[in-house]
Amino acid sequence: MSFMDKAKDFADDHDKQVDQGLEKAGDQVDQRTGNKYSGQVDKGVDEAQKRTGAGDTQQPQQ
């Protein structure tokens, strides 16, 4: 099993934690940039959360 397969399995098994980690990372970027790119950061976090884990806690927006 490759590293990427293991990472995908981890994301599938721990989706809530992965989504929370992505949110915290986005908050750190906002803090370090003085919220200058907040809209872009939020969009990136949302897209990443949609693509991680089998039981996504973040539902795609319609």
mmCIF file of C-alpha atoms in Angstrom:
data_model
loop_
_atom_site.group_PDB
_atom_site.id
_atom_site.type_symbol
_atom_site.label_atom_id
_atom_site.label_comp_id
_atom_site.label_asym_id
_atom_site.label_seq_id
_atom_site.Cartn_x
_atom_site.Cartn_y
_atom_site.Cartn_z
ATOM 1 C CA MET A 1 0.000 0.000 0.000
ATOM 2 C CA SER A 2 1.457 3.343 -1.035
ATOM 3 C CA PHE A 3 1.687 6.468 1.109
ATOM 4 C CA MET A 4 -1.148 8.075 -0.888
ATOM 5 C CA ASP A 5 -3.387 5.044 -0.329
ATOM 6 C CA LYS A 6 -2.678 5.223 3.404
ATOM 7 C CA ALA A 7 -3.391 8.969 3.434
ATOM 8 C CA LYS A 8 -6.697 8.426 1.614
ATOM 9 C CA ASP A 9 -7.688 5.659 4.024
ATOM 10 C CA PHE A 10 -6.854 7.931 6.973
ATOM 11 C CA ALA A 11 -8.939 10.758 5.496
ATOM 12 C CA ASP A 12 -11.839 8.341 4.931
ATOM 13 C CA ASP A 13 -11.653 7.003 8.486
ATOM 14 C CA HIS A 14 -11.124 10.380 10.200
ATOM 15 C CA ASP A 15 -13.087 12.823 8.048
ATOM 16 C CA LYS A 16 -14.282 14.999 10.910
ATOM 17 C CA GLN A 17 -10.738 15.486 12.218
ATOM 18 C CA VAL A 18 -9.397 16.179 8.713
ATOM 19 C CA ASP A 19 -12.119 18.776 8.081
ATOM 20 C CA GLN A 20 -11.375 20.427 11.436
ATOM 21 C CA GLY A 21 -7.655 20.487 10.621
ATOM 22 C CA LEU A 22 -8.313 22.133 7.273
ATOM 23 C CA GLU A 23 -10.480 24.746 8.996
ATOM 24 C CA LYS A 24 -7.727 25.493 11.532
ATOM 25 C CA ALA A 25 -5.149 25.774 8.749
ATOM 26 C CA GLY A 26 -7.397 28.245 6.932
ATOM 27 C CA ASP A 27 -7.799 30.264 10.129
ATOM 28 C CA GLN A 28 -4.007 30.407 10.520
ATOM 29 C CA VAL A 29 -3.567 31.659 6.959
ATOM 30 C CA ASP A 30 -6.230 34.324 7.579
ATOM 31 C CA GLN A 31 -4.509 35.376 10.795
ATOM 32 C CA ARG A 32 -1.071 35.591 9.191
ATOM 33 C CA THR A 33 -2.334 37.574 6.199
ATOM 34 C CA GLY A 34 -4.603 39.882 8.185
ATOM 35 C CA ASN A 35 -7.654 38.345 6.474
ATOM 36 C CA LYS A 36 -6.443 39.888 3.207
ATOM 37 C CA TYR A 37 -7.315 36.727 1.267
ATOM 38 C CA SER A 38 -10.120 35.423 3.487
ATOM 39 C CA GLY A 39 -12.572 34.787 0.637
ATOM 40 C CA GLN A 40 -10.059 32.791 -1.361
ATOM 41 C CA VAL A 41 -8.879 30.889 1.720
ATOM 42 C CA ASP A 42 -12.441 29.973 2.697
ATOM 43 C CA LYS A 43 -13.179 28.784 -0.833
ATOM 44 C CA GLY A 44 -10.014 26.659 -0.841
ATOM 45 C CA VAL A 45 -10.819 25.139 2.554
ATOM 46 C CA ASP A 46 -14.372 24.337 1.439
ATOM 47 C CA GLU A 47 -13.123 22.642 -1.737
ATOM 48 C CA ALA A 48 -10.525 20.627 0.187
ATOM 49 C CA GLN A 49 -13.139 19.524 2.724
ATOM 50 C CA LYS A 50 -15.417 18.302 -0.064
ATOM 51 C CA ARG A 51 -12.631 16.087 -1.394
ATOM 52 C CA THR A 52 -11.510 14.448 1.856
ATOM 53 C CA GLY A 53 -13.032 11.441 3.515
ATOM 54 C CA ALA A 54 -15.847 9.102 2.583
ATOM 55 C CA GLY A 55 -18.381 10.555 5.037
ATOM 56 C CA ASP A 56 -17.788 14.238 4.445
ATOM 57 C CA THR A 57 -18.985 16.463 7.254
ATOM 58 C CA GLN A 58 -19.086 19.402 4.851
ATOM 59 C CA GLN A 59 -21.882 19.099 2.311
ATOM 60 C CA PRO A 60 -21.394 20.653 -1.129
ATOM 61 C CA GLN A 61 -23.279 23.904 -1.485
ATOM 62 C CA GLN A 62 -25.945 24.005 -4.171
#
